[in-house]
mmCIF file of C-alpha atoms in Angstrom:
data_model
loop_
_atom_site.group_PDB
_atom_site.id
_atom_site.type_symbol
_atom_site.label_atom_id
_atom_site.label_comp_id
_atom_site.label_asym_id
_atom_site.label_seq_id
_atom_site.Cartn_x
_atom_site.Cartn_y
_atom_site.Cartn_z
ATOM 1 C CA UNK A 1 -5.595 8.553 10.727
ATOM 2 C CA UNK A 2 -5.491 5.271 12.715
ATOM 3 C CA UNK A 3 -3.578 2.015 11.768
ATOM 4 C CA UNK A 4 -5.138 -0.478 9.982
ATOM 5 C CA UNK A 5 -3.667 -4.234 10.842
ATOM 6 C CA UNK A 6 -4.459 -6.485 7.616
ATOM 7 C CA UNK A 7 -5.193 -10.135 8.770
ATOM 8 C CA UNK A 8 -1.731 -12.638 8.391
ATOM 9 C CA UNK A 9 -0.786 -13.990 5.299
ATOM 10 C CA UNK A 10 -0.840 -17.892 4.753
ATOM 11 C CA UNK A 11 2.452 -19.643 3.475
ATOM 12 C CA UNK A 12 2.599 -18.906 -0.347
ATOM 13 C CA UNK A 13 4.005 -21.447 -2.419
ATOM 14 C CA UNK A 14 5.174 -21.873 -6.037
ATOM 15 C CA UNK A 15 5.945 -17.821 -6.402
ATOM 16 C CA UNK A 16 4.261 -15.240 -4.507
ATOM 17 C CA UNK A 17 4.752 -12.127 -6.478
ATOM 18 C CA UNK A 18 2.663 -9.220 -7.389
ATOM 19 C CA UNK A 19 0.359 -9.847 -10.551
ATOM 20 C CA UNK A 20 -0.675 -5.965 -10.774
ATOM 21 C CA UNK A 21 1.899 -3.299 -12.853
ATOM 22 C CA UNK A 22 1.658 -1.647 -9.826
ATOM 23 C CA UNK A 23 2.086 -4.465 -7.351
ATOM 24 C CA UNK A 24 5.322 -5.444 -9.501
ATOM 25 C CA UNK A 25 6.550 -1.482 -9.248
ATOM 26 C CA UNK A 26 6.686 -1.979 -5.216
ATOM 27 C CA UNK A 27 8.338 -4.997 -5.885
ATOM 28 C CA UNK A 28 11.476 -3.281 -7.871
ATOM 29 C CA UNK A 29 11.427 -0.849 -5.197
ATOM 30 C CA UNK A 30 11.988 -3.466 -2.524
ATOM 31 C CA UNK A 31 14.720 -4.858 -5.163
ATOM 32 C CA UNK A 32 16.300 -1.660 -5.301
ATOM 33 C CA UNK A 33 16.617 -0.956 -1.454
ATOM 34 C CA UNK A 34 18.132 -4.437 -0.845
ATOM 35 C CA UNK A 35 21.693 -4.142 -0.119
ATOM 36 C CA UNK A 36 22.552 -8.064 -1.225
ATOM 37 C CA UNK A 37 20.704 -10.203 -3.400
ATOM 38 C CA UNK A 38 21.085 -13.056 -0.159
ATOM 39 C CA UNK A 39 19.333 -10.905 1.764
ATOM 40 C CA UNK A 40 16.665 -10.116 -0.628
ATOM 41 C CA UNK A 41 15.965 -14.089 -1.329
ATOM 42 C CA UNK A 42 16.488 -14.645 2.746
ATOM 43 C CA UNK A 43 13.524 -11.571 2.869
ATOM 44 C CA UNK A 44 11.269 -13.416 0.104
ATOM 45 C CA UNK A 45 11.426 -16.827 1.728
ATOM 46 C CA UNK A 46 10.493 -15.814 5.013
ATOM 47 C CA UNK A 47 7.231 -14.210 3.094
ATOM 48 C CA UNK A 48 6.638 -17.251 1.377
ATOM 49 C CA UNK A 49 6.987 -19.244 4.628
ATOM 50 C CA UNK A 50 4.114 -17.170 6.460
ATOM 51 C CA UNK A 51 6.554 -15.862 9.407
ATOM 52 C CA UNK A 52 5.054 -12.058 9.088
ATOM 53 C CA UNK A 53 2.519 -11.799 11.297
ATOM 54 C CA UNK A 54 -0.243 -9.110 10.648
ATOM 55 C CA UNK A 55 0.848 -5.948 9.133
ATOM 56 C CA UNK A 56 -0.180 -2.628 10.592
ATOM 57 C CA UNK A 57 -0.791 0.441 7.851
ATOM 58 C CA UNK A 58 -0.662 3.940 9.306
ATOM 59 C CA UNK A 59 0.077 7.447 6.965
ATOM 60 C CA UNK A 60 3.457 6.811 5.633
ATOM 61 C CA UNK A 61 4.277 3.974 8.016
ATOM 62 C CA UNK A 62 3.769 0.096 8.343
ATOM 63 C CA UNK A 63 4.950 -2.397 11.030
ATOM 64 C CA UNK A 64 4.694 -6.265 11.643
ATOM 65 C CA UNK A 65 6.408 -8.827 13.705
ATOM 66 C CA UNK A 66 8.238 -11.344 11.974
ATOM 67 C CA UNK A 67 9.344 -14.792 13.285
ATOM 68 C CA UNK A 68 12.101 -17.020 12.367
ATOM 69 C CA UNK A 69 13.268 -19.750 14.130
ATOM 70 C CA UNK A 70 12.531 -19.598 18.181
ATOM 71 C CA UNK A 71 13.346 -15.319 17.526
ATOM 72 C CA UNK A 72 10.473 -13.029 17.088
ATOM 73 C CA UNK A 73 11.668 -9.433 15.941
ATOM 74 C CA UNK A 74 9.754 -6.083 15.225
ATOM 75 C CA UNK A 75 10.278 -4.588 11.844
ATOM 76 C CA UNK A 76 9.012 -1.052 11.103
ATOM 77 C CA UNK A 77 8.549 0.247 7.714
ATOM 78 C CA UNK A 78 8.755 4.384 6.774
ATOM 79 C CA UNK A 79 7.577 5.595 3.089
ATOM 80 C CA UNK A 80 7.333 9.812 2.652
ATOM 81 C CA UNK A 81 4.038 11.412 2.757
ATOM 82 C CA UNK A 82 2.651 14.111 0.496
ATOM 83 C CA UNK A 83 2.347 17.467 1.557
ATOM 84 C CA UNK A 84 -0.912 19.296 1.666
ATOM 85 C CA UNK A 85 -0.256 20.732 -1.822
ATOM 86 C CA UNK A 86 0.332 17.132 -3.381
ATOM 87 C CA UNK A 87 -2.854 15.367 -1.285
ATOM 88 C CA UNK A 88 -4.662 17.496 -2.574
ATOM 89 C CA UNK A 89 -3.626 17.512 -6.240
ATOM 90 C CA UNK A 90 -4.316 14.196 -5.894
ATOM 91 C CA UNK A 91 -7.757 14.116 -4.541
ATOM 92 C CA UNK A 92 -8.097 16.542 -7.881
ATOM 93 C CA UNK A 93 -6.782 14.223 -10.070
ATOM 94 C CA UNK A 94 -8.804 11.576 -8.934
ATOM 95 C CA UNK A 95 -11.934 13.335 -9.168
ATOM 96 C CA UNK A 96 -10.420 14.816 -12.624
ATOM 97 C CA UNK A 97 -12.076 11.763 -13.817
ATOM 98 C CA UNK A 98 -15.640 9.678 -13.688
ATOM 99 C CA UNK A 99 -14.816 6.173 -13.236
ATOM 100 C CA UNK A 100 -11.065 6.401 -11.142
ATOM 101 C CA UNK A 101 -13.042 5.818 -7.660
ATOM 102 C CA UNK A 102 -14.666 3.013 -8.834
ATOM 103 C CA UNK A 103 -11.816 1.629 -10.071
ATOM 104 C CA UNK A 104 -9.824 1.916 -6.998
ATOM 105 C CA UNK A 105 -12.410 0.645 -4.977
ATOM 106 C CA UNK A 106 -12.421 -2.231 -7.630
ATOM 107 C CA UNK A 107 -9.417 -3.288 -6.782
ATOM 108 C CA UNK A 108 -7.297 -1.099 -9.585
ATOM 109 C CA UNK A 109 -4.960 1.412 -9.810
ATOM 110 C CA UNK A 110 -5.616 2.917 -13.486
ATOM 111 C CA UNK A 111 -2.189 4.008 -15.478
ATOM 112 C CA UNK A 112 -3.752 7.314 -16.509
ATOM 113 C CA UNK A 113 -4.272 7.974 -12.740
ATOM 114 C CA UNK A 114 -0.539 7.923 -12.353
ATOM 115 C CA UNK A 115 0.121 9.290 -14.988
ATOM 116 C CA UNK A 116 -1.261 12.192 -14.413
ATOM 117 C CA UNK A 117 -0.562 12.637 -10.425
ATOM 118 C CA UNK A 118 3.119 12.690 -11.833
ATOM 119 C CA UNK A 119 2.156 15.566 -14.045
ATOM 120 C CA UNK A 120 0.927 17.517 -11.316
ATOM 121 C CA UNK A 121 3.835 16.457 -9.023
ATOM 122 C CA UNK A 122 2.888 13.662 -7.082
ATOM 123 C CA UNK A 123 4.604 10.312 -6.714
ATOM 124 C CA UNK A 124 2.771 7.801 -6.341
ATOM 125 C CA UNK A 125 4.694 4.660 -6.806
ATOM 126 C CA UNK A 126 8.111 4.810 -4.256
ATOM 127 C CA UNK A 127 11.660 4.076 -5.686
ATOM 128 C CA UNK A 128 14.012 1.693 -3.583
ATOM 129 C CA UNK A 129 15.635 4.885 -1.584
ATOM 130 C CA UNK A 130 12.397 5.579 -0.900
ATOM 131 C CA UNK A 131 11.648 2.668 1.049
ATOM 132 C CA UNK A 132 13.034 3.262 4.904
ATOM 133 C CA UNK A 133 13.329 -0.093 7.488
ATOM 134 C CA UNK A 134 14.364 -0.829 10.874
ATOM 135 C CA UNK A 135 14.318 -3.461 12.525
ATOM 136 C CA UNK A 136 15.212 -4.510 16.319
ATOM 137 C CA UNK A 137 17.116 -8.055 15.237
ATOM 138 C CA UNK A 138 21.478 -7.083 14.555
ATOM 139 C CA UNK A 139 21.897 -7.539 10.853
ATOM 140 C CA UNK A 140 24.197 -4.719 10.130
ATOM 141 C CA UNK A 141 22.620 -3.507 6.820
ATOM 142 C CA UNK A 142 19.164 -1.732 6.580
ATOM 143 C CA UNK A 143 16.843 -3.452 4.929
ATOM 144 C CA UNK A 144 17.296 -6.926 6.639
ATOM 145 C CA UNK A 145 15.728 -9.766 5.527
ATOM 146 C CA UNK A 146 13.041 -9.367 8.047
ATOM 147 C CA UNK A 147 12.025 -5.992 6.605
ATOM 148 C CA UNK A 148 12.350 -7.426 3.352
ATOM 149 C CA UNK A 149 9.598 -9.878 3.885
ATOM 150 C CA UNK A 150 7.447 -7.079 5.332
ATOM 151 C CA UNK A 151 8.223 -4.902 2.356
ATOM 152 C CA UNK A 152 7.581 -8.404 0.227
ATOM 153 C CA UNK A 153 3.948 -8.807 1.721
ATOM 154 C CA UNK A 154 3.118 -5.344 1.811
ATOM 155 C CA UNK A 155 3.259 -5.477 -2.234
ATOM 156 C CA UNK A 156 0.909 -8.027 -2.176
ATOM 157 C CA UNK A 157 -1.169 -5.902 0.009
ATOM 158 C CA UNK A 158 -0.899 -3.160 -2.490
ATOM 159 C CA UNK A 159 -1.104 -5.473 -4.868
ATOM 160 C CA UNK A 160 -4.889 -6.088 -4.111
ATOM 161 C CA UNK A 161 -5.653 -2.961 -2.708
ATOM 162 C CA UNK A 162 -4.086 0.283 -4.361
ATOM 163 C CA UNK A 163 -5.551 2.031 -1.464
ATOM 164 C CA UNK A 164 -2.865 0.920 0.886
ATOM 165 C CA UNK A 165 -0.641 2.507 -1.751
ATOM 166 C CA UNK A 166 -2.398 5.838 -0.893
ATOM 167 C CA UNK A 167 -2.458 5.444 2.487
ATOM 168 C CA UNK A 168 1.070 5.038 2.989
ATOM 169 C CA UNK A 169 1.239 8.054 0.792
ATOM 170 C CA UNK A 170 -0.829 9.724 3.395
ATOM 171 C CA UNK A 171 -4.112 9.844 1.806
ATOM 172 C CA UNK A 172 -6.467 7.030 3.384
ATOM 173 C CA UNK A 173 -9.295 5.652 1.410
ATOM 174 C CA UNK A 174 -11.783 7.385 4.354
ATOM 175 C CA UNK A 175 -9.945 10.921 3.698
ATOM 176 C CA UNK A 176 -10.102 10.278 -0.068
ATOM 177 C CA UNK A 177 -13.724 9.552 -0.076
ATOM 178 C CA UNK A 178 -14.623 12.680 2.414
ATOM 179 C CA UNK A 179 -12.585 15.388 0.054
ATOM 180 C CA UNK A 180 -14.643 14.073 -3.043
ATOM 181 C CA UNK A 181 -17.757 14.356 -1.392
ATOM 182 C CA UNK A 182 -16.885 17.782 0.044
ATOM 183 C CA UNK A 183 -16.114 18.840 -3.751
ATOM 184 C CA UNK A 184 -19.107 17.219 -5.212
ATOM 185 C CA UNK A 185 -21.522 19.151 -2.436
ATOM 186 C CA UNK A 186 -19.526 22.831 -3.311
ATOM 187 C CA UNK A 187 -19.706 22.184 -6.867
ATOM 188 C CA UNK A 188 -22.306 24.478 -8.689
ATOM 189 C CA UNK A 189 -23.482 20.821 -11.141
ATOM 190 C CA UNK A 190 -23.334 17.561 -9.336
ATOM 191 C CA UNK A 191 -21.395 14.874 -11.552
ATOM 192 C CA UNK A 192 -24.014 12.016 -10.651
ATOM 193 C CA UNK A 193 -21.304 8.912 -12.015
ATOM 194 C CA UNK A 194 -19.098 10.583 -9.229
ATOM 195 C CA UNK A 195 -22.232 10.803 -6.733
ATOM 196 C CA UNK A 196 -22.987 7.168 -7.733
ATOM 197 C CA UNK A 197 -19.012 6.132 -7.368
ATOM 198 C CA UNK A 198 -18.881 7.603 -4.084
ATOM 199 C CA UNK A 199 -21.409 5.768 -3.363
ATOM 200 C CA UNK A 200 -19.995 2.443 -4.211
ATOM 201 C CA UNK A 201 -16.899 3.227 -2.354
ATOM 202 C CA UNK A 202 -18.653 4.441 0.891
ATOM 203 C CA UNK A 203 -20.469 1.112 0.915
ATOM 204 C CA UNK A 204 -17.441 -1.246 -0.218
ATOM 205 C CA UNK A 205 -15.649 0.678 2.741
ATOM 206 C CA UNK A 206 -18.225 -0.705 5.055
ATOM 207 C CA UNK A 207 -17.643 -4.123 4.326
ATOM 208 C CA UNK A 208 -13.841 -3.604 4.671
ATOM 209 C CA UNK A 209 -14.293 -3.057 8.089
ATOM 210 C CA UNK A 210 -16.536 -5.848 8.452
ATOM 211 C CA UNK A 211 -14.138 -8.297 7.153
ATOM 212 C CA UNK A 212 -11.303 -6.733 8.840
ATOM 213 C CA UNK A 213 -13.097 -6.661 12.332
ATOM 214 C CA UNK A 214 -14.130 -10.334 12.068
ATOM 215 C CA UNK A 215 -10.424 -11.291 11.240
ATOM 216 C CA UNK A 216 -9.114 -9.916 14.420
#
């Protein structure tokens, strides 16, 4: 899996938080890992201000520069991965139903999607101690503000993309869509709403790369 580096945020002003449930769950997870509330508002404002540069998505990993003042500084984020056992229970519970591709590809992350990925043992959504920063500037505490505002921006990455979710859970929208379509060829009756979902998500994928290729 390579890195994919989403285009720089613009200065948000007037509130910049997530407006998705699941946008706002990576947001109490970033709450949670902050050691001080200063350094969490510090974090927030330097979002808000535009001083993250592009942020890089990998399998269970994300990383950005950040710059503040005359200082630039290089903040690297760390989230666990899924085994093999829980990628694919997820990839199952994806294709479980006709509709969830679409969705994601949409642009949502549907509750019953998480719902059941906890039921077969798979954790989508990260808690605070989850959430694993470091940073090359000397704040003495893990997160620092700088990671903060990554981990701040990176919800409103997920925020718009659930797929970024998955990818930092090790499962990348390419990998996703390849399983399904391995599944649909060995299946005995192709499910032609997940054919025709596939589909749609092989060609939205497309145009992802477009966009992201003309914003480098």
């Amino acid at each position: 899996m390579s890195a994919v580096t989403h285009p720089r945020f613009a200065p948000r002003r007037g509130g910049a938080k997530a407006s998705s449930w699941w946008g706002r769950a990576w947001v109490r997870a970033v709450e949670e890992a902050a050691y001080a509330d200063r350094d969490l508002k510090h974090g927030r404002r330097l979002a808000r201000d535009g001083a993250v540069g592009g942020i890089a998505v990998d399998s269970g990993t994300a990383f950005a520069a950040v710059v503040e003042g005359d200082d630039a500084w290089t903040t690297s984020v760390r989230v666990p991965t899924l085994d093999a056992a829980g990628i694919s229970a997820l990839v199952e519970v994806v294709a479980a139903e006709s509709g969830r591709i679409a969705a994601l590809v949409a642009g949502e992350l549907p509750h019953t999607l998480v719902e059941h990925a906890e039921e077969a043992g798979v954790e989508l959504l990260p808690y605070g101690s989850e959430l694993d920063a470091q940073c090359n500037c000397d704040h003495w505490v893990a997160p620092c503000p700088h990671a903060v505002a990554v981990l701040s921006q990176i919800a409103w990455l997920v925020d718009a993309d659930p797929f970024v979710l998955l990818t930092l859970r090790g499962l990348s929208r390419e990998e996703l869509l390849a399983r399904l379509h391995k599944d649909v060829a060995a299946a005995a009756e192709v499910d032609p709403e997940l054919e025709a979902d596939l589909d749609t998500a092989e060609e939205a994928v497309r145009r992802v790369r477009e966009e992201l290729a003309r914003a480098e």
